Amino acid sequence: MGHSTRMNATLMPILYSFRRCPYAIRARLSIAASGEQVELREIVLRDKAPEFLETSPSATVPCLKTGETVIDESLDIMLWALDRSDPENWLKPEKGDLDAMLELIGVCDGPFKSHLDRYKYDTRYPDTDRETEQAGAAEFLWHLDSRLAATPWLFGGKASLADFAILPFVRQFANSDRSWFDSQEWTSLKAWLEAFEVSPRFQSVMPKWNRWQPGDTPVVFP
């Protein structure tokens, strides 16, 4: 069980999550940064709880239920948390603005994620070529590397929404073939990812939770 405070979470927002999912990781990162607390319910994707399926219109994690409102997109959950509290100014980067960050995140969630899926799960896409998809994804990573060569984070000298929205997907790509990823010459990108992977912030949102079942004592996150 993850090291989470247990308490009466009756009135808390409920976050349906899956530990390894990059979309759920980005949601947990923003909630932790905001200082908000939610009741975390760990979902097993191969055997989804009926309560989760009744809540999530898309039947995908993460899904946040706050009062009568359901937020079913990970980026919207990030913005929900940070709109409530943003002590580290993730929404106000040193360079650029929120619109510029959302544009870059859109490339991650769109073309890059499409290449990533066809690269990582190539057997599910018989009409695609793994090396072609790898090269397509790499174009985005080279772009990130060039940005990170100029500043430690994507939008300046401090971390922002864009970094923590994109890093879980770069990590997923890297882990698809770590030796190949490590052999590439995107020095700044690799340093950025490594710093994230060993950070207390990342470790704090990655404990192993038991699968949620009705009647469990609520797990409060963070």
Short mmCIF file of the C-alpha atoms (twelve columns), coordinates in Angstrom:
data_MODEL
# 
_entry.id   MODEL 
# 
loop_
_atom_site.group_PDB 
_atom_site.id 
_atom_site.type_symbol 
_atom_site.label_atom_id 
_atom_site.label_alt_id 
_atom_site.label_comp_id 
_atom_site.label_asym_id 
_atom_site.label_seq_id 
_atom_site.Cartn_x 
_atom_site.Cartn_y 
_atom_site.Cartn_z 
_atom_site.pdbx_PDB_model_num 
ATOM 1   C CA . MET A 1   0.000   0.000  0.000   1 
ATOM 2   C CA . GLY A 2   1.313   3.444  -0.843  1 
ATOM 3   C CA . HIS A 3   2.339   5.778  1.938   1 
ATOM 4   C CA . SER A 4   -0.849  7.835  1.922   1 
ATOM 5   C CA . THR A 5   -2.669  9.366  4.855   1 
ATOM 6   C CA . ARG A 6   -5.946  7.605  5.514   1 
ATOM 7   C CA . MET A 7   -8.864  9.656  6.736   1 
ATOM 8   C CA . ASN A 8   -12.538 10.303 6.136   1 
ATOM 9   C CA . ALA A 9   -12.663 11.260 2.470   1 
ATOM 10  C CA . THR A 10  -16.436 11.353 2.076   1 
ATOM 11  C CA . LEU A 11  -16.520 14.903 0.722   1 
ATOM 12  C CA . MET A 12  -13.260 14.786 -1.214  1 
ATOM 13  C CA . PRO A 13  -13.017 14.709 -4.984  1 
ATOM 14  C CA . ILE A 14  -12.446 11.157 -6.208  1 
ATOM 15  C CA . LEU A 15  -9.582  10.425 -8.605  1 
ATOM 16  C CA . TYR A 16  -9.757  7.143  -10.500 1 
ATOM 17  C CA . SER A 17  -6.185  6.366  -11.465 1 
ATOM 18  C CA . PHE A 18  -3.830  3.680  -12.747 1 
ATOM 19  C CA . ARG A 19  -0.278  3.891  -11.458 1 
ATOM 20  C CA . ARG A 20  1.680   3.393  -14.684 1 
ATOM 21  C CA . CYS A 21  -0.583  5.322  -17.069 1 
ATOM 22  C CA . PRO A 22  1.204   8.507  -18.225 1 
ATOM 23  C CA . TYR A 23  -2.097  10.382 -18.356 1 
ATOM 24  C CA . ALA A 24  -2.765  9.449  -14.729 1 
ATOM 25  C CA . ILE A 25  0.818   10.310 -13.733 1 
ATOM 26  C CA . ARG A 26  0.441   13.842 -15.089 1 
ATOM 27  C CA . ALA A 27  -2.842  14.252 -13.221 1 
ATOM 28  C CA . ARG A 28  -1.298  13.075 -9.941  1 
ATOM 29  C CA . LEU A 29  1.705   15.365 -10.422 1 
ATOM 30  C CA . SER A 30  -0.485  18.446 -10.750 1 
ATOM 31  C CA . ILE A 31  -2.735  17.506 -7.840  1 
ATOM 32  C CA . ALA A 32  0.321   16.976 -5.640  1 
ATOM 33  C CA . ALA A 33  1.825   20.295 -6.729  1 
ATOM 34  C CA . SER A 34  -1.422  22.136 -6.051  1 
ATOM 35  C CA . GLY A 35  -1.695  20.886 -2.484  1 
ATOM 36  C CA . GLU A 36  -5.239  19.697 -3.121  1 
ATOM 37  C CA . GLN A 37  -6.245  16.304 -1.741  1 
ATOM 38  C CA . VAL A 38  -8.385  13.662 -3.395  1 
ATOM 39  C CA . GLU A 39  -9.529  10.164 -2.640  1 
ATOM 40  C CA . LEU A 40  -7.427  7.970  -4.924  1 
ATOM 41  C CA . ARG A 41  -9.000  4.835  -6.335  1 
ATOM 42  C CA . GLU A 42  -6.560  2.565  -8.154  1 
ATOM 43  C CA . ILE A 43  -8.198  0.887  -11.145 1 
ATOM 44  C CA . VAL A 44  -7.118  -2.354 -12.818 1 
ATOM 45  C CA . LEU A 45  -7.549  -1.752 -16.538 1 
ATOM 46  C CA . ARG A 46  -8.249  -5.378 -17.419 1 
ATOM 47  C CA . ASP A 47  -11.044 -5.570 -14.827 1 
ATOM 48  C CA . LYS A 48  -12.515 -2.103 -14.377 1 
ATOM 49  C CA . ALA A 49  -14.701 -1.482 -11.355 1 
ATOM 50  C CA . PRO A 50  -18.406 -0.893 -12.192 1 
ATOM 51  C CA . GLU A 51  -18.379 2.343  -10.146 1 
ATOM 52  C CA . PHE A 52  -15.579 3.639  -12.349 1 
ATOM 53  C CA . LEU A 53  -17.389 2.688  -15.557 1 
ATOM 54  C CA . GLU A 54  -20.501 4.478  -14.308 1 
ATOM 55  C CA . THR A 55  -18.454 7.618  -13.630 1 
ATOM 56  C CA . SER A 56  -16.105 7.902  -16.613 1 
ATOM 57  C CA . PRO A 57  -17.803 8.644  -19.963 1 
ATOM 58  C CA . SER A 58  -14.749 7.327  -21.826 1 
ATOM 59  C CA . ALA A 59  -13.978 4.464  -19.411 1 
ATOM 60  C CA . THR A 60  -10.378 5.686  -19.281 1 
ATOM 61  C CA . VAL A 61  -8.131  6.899  -16.468 1 
ATOM 62  C CA . PRO A 62  -7.618  9.359  -15.019 1 
ATOM 63  C CA . CYS A 63  -11.126 10.471 -14.155 1 
ATOM 64  C CA . LEU A 64  -11.942 13.011 -11.458 1 
ATOM 65  C CA . LYS A 65  -15.347 13.305 -9.803  1 
ATOM 66  C CA . THR A 66  -15.838 16.461 -7.783  1 
ATOM 67  C CA . GLY A 67  -19.383 16.953 -6.549  1 
ATOM 68  C CA . GLU A 68  -21.641 16.374 -9.546  1 
ATOM 69  C CA . THR A 69  -18.872 17.302 -12.007 1 
ATOM 70  C CA . VAL A 70  -16.838 14.657 -13.840 1 
ATOM 71  C CA . ILE A 71  -13.535 15.635 -15.482 1 
ATOM 72  C CA . ASP A 72  -12.499 12.900 -17.883 1 
ATOM 73  C CA . GLU A 73  -9.385  14.360 -19.560 1 
ATOM 74  C CA . SER A 74  -5.984  14.374 -17.883 1 
ATOM 75  C CA . LEU A 75  -5.010  17.866 -19.024 1 
ATOM 76  C CA . ASP A 76  -8.332  19.218 -17.741 1 
ATOM 77  C CA . ILE A 77  -7.610  17.588 -14.369 1 
ATOM 78  C CA . MET A 78  -4.206  19.285 -14.307 1 
ATOM 79  C CA . LEU A 79  -5.824  22.649 -15.014 1 
ATOM 80  C CA . TRP A 80  -8.561  22.016 -12.441 1 
ATOM 81  C CA . ALA A 81  -5.980  21.413 -9.723  1 
ATOM 82  C CA . LEU A 82  -3.734  24.324 -10.677 1 
ATOM 83  C CA . ASP A 83  -6.637  26.741 -11.093 1 
ATOM 84  C CA . ARG A 84  -7.513  25.989 -7.474  1 
ATOM 85  C CA . SER A 85  -3.941  26.396 -6.233  1 
ATOM 86  C CA . ASP A 86  -0.698  26.942 -8.132  1 
ATOM 87  C CA . PRO A 87  1.991   27.682 -5.513  1 
ATOM 88  C CA . GLU A 88  4.857   26.971 -7.941  1 
ATOM 89  C CA . ASN A 89  3.326   29.004 -10.796 1 
ATOM 90  C CA . TRP A 90  3.149   26.105 -13.248 1 
ATOM 91  C CA . LEU A 91  0.590   28.100 -15.237 1 
ATOM 92  C CA . LYS A 92  2.876   31.157 -15.452 1 
ATOM 93  C CA . PRO A 93  6.150   30.094 -17.104 1 
ATOM 94  C CA . GLU A 94  9.200   32.336 -17.271 1 
ATOM 95  C CA . LYS A 95  9.049   32.338 -21.071 1 
ATOM 96  C CA . GLY A 96  5.895   32.178 -23.155 1 
ATOM 97  C CA . ASP A 97  2.441   31.785 -21.692 1 
ATOM 98  C CA . LEU A 98  -0.297  29.243 -21.059 1 
ATOM 99  C CA . ASP A 99  -1.401  29.222 -24.698 1 
ATOM 100 C CA . ALA A 100 2.140   28.435 -25.846 1 
ATOM 101 C CA . MET A 101 2.387   25.612 -23.327 1 
ATOM 102 C CA . LEU A 102 -0.958  24.173 -24.402 1 
ATOM 103 C CA . GLU A 103 0.185   24.278 -28.020 1 
ATOM 104 C CA . LEU A 104 3.307   22.242 -27.225 1 
ATOM 105 C CA . ILE A 105 1.308   19.822 -25.070 1 
ATOM 106 C CA . GLY A 106 -1.086  19.452 -28.002 1 
ATOM 107 C CA . VAL A 107 1.779   18.216 -30.203 1 
ATOM 108 C CA . CYS A 108 2.693   15.714 -27.482 1 
ATOM 109 C CA . ASP A 109 -0.871  14.486 -27.089 1 
ATOM 110 C CA . GLY A 110 -1.517  14.411 -30.825 1 
ATOM 111 C CA . PRO A 111 1.221   13.483 -33.336 1 
ATOM 112 C CA . PHE A 112 3.827   12.343 -30.798 1 
ATOM 113 C CA . LYS A 113 1.397   10.095 -28.884 1 
ATOM 114 C CA . SER A 114 0.184   8.602  -32.157 1 
ATOM 115 C CA . HIS A 115 3.758   7.665  -33.114 1 
ATOM 116 C CA . LEU A 116 4.448   6.450  -29.567 1 
ATOM 117 C CA . ASP A 117 1.470   4.083  -29.543 1 
ATOM 118 C CA . ARG A 118 2.399   2.599  -32.917 1 
ATOM 119 C CA . TYR A 119 6.013   2.254  -31.819 1 
ATOM 120 C CA . LYS A 120 5.394   0.760  -28.376 1 
ATOM 121 C CA . TYR A 121 2.414   -1.390 -29.351 1 
ATOM 122 C CA . ASP A 122 3.393   -2.128 -32.953 1 
ATOM 123 C CA . THR A 123 1.746   -5.565 -32.918 1 
ATOM 124 C CA . ARG A 124 -1.635  -3.829 -32.482 1 
ATOM 125 C CA . TYR A 125 -1.066  -1.837 -35.675 1 
ATOM 126 C CA . PRO A 126 -0.184  -4.354 -38.414 1 
ATOM 127 C CA . ASP A 127 -0.141  -1.693 -41.139 1 
ATOM 128 C CA . THR A 128 2.535   0.431  -39.477 1 
ATOM 129 C CA . ASP A 129 6.325   0.172  -39.488 1 
ATOM 130 C CA . ARG A 130 7.973   0.387  -36.060 1 
ATOM 131 C CA . GLU A 131 11.101  2.164  -37.264 1 
ATOM 132 C CA . THR A 132 9.047   4.734  -39.140 1 
ATOM 133 C CA . GLU A 133 6.997   5.440  -36.031 1 
ATOM 134 C CA . GLN A 134 10.162  5.640  -33.941 1 
ATOM 135 C CA . ALA A 135 11.581  8.228  -36.327 1 
ATOM 136 C CA . GLY A 136 8.333   10.204 -36.295 1 
ATOM 137 C CA . ALA A 137 8.332   10.346 -32.508 1 
ATOM 138 C CA . ALA A 138 12.016  11.278 -32.475 1 
ATOM 139 C CA . GLU A 139 11.286  14.484 -34.436 1 
ATOM 140 C CA . PHE A 140 9.339   15.809 -31.454 1 
ATOM 141 C CA . LEU A 141 12.092  14.740 -29.051 1 
ATOM 142 C CA . TRP A 142 14.719  16.570 -31.090 1 
ATOM 143 C CA . HIS A 143 12.538  19.674 -30.858 1 
ATOM 144 C CA . LEU A 144 12.329  19.306 -27.081 1 
ATOM 145 C CA . ASP A 145 16.090  18.732 -26.888 1 
ATOM 146 C CA . SER A 146 16.768  21.990 -28.733 1 
ATOM 147 C CA . ARG A 147 14.540  23.880 -26.312 1 
ATOM 148 C CA . LEU A 148 16.186  22.244 -23.309 1 
ATOM 149 C CA . ALA A 149 19.667  23.083 -24.617 1 
ATOM 150 C CA . ALA A 150 18.746  26.745 -24.127 1 
ATOM 151 C CA . THR A 151 16.974  26.521 -20.752 1 
ATOM 152 C CA . PRO A 152 16.758  23.803 -18.041 1 
ATOM 153 C CA . TRP A 153 12.995  23.494 -18.510 1 
ATOM 154 C CA . LEU A 154 10.810  23.793 -21.587 1 
ATOM 155 C CA . PHE A 155 9.680   27.338 -20.864 1 
ATOM 156 C CA . GLY A 156 12.572  28.831 -18.961 1 
ATOM 157 C CA . GLY A 157 14.552  28.358 -15.793 1 
ATOM 158 C CA . LYS A 158 11.769  26.781 -13.753 1 
ATOM 159 C CA . ALA A 159 9.402   23.894 -14.279 1 
ATOM 160 C CA . SER A 160 5.942   24.538 -15.665 1 
ATOM 161 C CA . LEU A 161 2.771   22.784 -16.723 1 
ATOM 162 C CA . ALA A 162 4.342   21.797 -20.051 1 
ATOM 163 C CA . ASP A 163 7.209   19.888 -18.447 1 
ATOM 164 C CA . PHE A 164 5.029   17.769 -16.215 1 
ATOM 165 C CA . ALA A 165 2.373   17.193 -18.868 1 
ATOM 166 C CA . ILE A 166 4.981   15.927 -21.364 1 
ATOM 167 C CA . LEU A 167 7.571   14.139 -19.222 1 
ATOM 168 C CA . PRO A 168 5.433   11.036 -18.471 1 
ATOM 169 C CA . PHE A 169 5.093   10.393 -22.212 1 
ATOM 170 C CA . VAL A 170 8.782   10.907 -22.931 1 
ATOM 171 C CA . ARG A 171 9.450   8.427  -20.141 1 
ATOM 172 C CA . GLN A 172 7.044   5.934  -21.724 1 
ATOM 173 C CA . PHE A 173 8.774   6.316  -25.089 1 
ATOM 174 C CA . ALA A 174 12.225  5.930  -23.518 1 
ATOM 175 C CA . ASN A 175 11.218  2.757  -21.696 1 
ATOM 176 C CA . SER A 176 9.956   1.187  -24.918 1 
ATOM 177 C CA . ASP A 177 13.617  0.645  -25.925 1 
ATOM 178 C CA . ARG A 178 15.856  2.201  -23.328 1 
ATOM 179 C CA . SER A 179 19.149  1.171  -24.902 1 
ATOM 180 C CA . TRP A 180 18.185  2.796  -28.202 1 
ATOM 181 C CA . PHE A 181 16.918  5.911  -26.431 1 
ATOM 182 C CA . ASP A 182 20.128  6.203  -24.412 1 
ATOM 183 C CA . SER A 183 22.226  5.844  -27.561 1 
ATOM 184 C CA . GLN A 184 20.744  9.003  -29.101 1 
ATOM 185 C CA . GLU A 185 22.545  12.339 -28.897 1 
ATOM 186 C CA . TRP A 186 19.740  14.361 -27.328 1 
ATOM 187 C CA . THR A 187 21.891  15.202 -24.293 1 
ATOM 188 C CA . SER A 188 19.659  17.889 -22.827 1 
ATOM 189 C CA . LEU A 189 16.516  15.788 -23.201 1 
ATOM 190 C CA . LYS A 190 18.105  12.810 -21.466 1 
ATOM 191 C CA . ALA A 191 19.311  14.972 -18.574 1 
ATOM 192 C CA . TRP A 192 15.818  16.472 -18.234 1 
ATOM 193 C CA . LEU A 193 14.191  13.037 -18.157 1 
ATOM 194 C CA . GLU A 194 16.739  11.588 -15.745 1 
ATOM 195 C CA . ALA A 195 16.316  14.483 -13.328 1 
ATOM 196 C CA . PHE A 196 12.571  13.872 -13.397 1 
ATOM 197 C CA . GLU A 197 12.815  10.116 -12.873 1 
ATOM 198 C CA . VAL A 198 15.023  10.418 -9.774  1 
ATOM 199 C CA . SER A 199 13.172  13.401 -8.311  1 
ATOM 200 C CA . PRO A 200 11.281  13.171 -5.014  1 
ATOM 201 C CA . ARG A 201 8.291   14.667 -6.854  1 
ATOM 202 C CA . PHE A 202 8.066   11.788 -9.313  1 
ATOM 203 C CA . GLN A 203 8.728   9.152  -6.651  1 
ATOM 204 C CA . SER A 204 6.023   10.650 -4.439  1 
ATOM 205 C CA . VAL A 205 3.298   10.018 -7.031  1 
ATOM 206 C CA . MET A 206 4.439   6.473  -7.887  1 
ATOM 207 C CA . PRO A 207 3.913   4.286  -4.805  1 
ATOM 208 C CA . LYS A 208 2.110   1.009  -5.384  1 
ATOM 209 C CA . TRP A 209 -1.524  1.151  -4.389  1 
ATOM 210 C CA . ASN A 210 -3.813  -1.814 -3.932  1 
ATOM 211 C CA . ARG A 211 -6.666  -2.173 -6.374  1 
ATOM 212 C CA . TRP A 212 -9.635  -0.193 -5.122  1 
ATOM 213 C CA . GLN A 213 -12.774 -2.061 -4.111  1 
ATOM 214 C CA . PRO A 214 -16.042 -0.709 -2.685  1 
ATOM 215 C CA . GLY A 215 -15.881 -0.572 1.104   1 
ATOM 216 C CA . ASP A 216 -12.125 0.028  1.249   1 
ATOM 217 C CA . THR A 217 -10.862 2.651  3.683   1 
ATOM 218 C CA . PRO A 218 -10.371 5.757  1.517   1 
ATOM 219 C CA . VAL A 219 -6.801  6.423  0.394   1 
ATOM 220 C CA . VAL A 220 -6.066  10.135 0.513   1 
ATOM 221 C CA . PHE A 221 -3.650  11.505 -2.085  1 
ATOM 222 C CA . PRO A 222 -1.202  13.041 -1.636  1 
# 
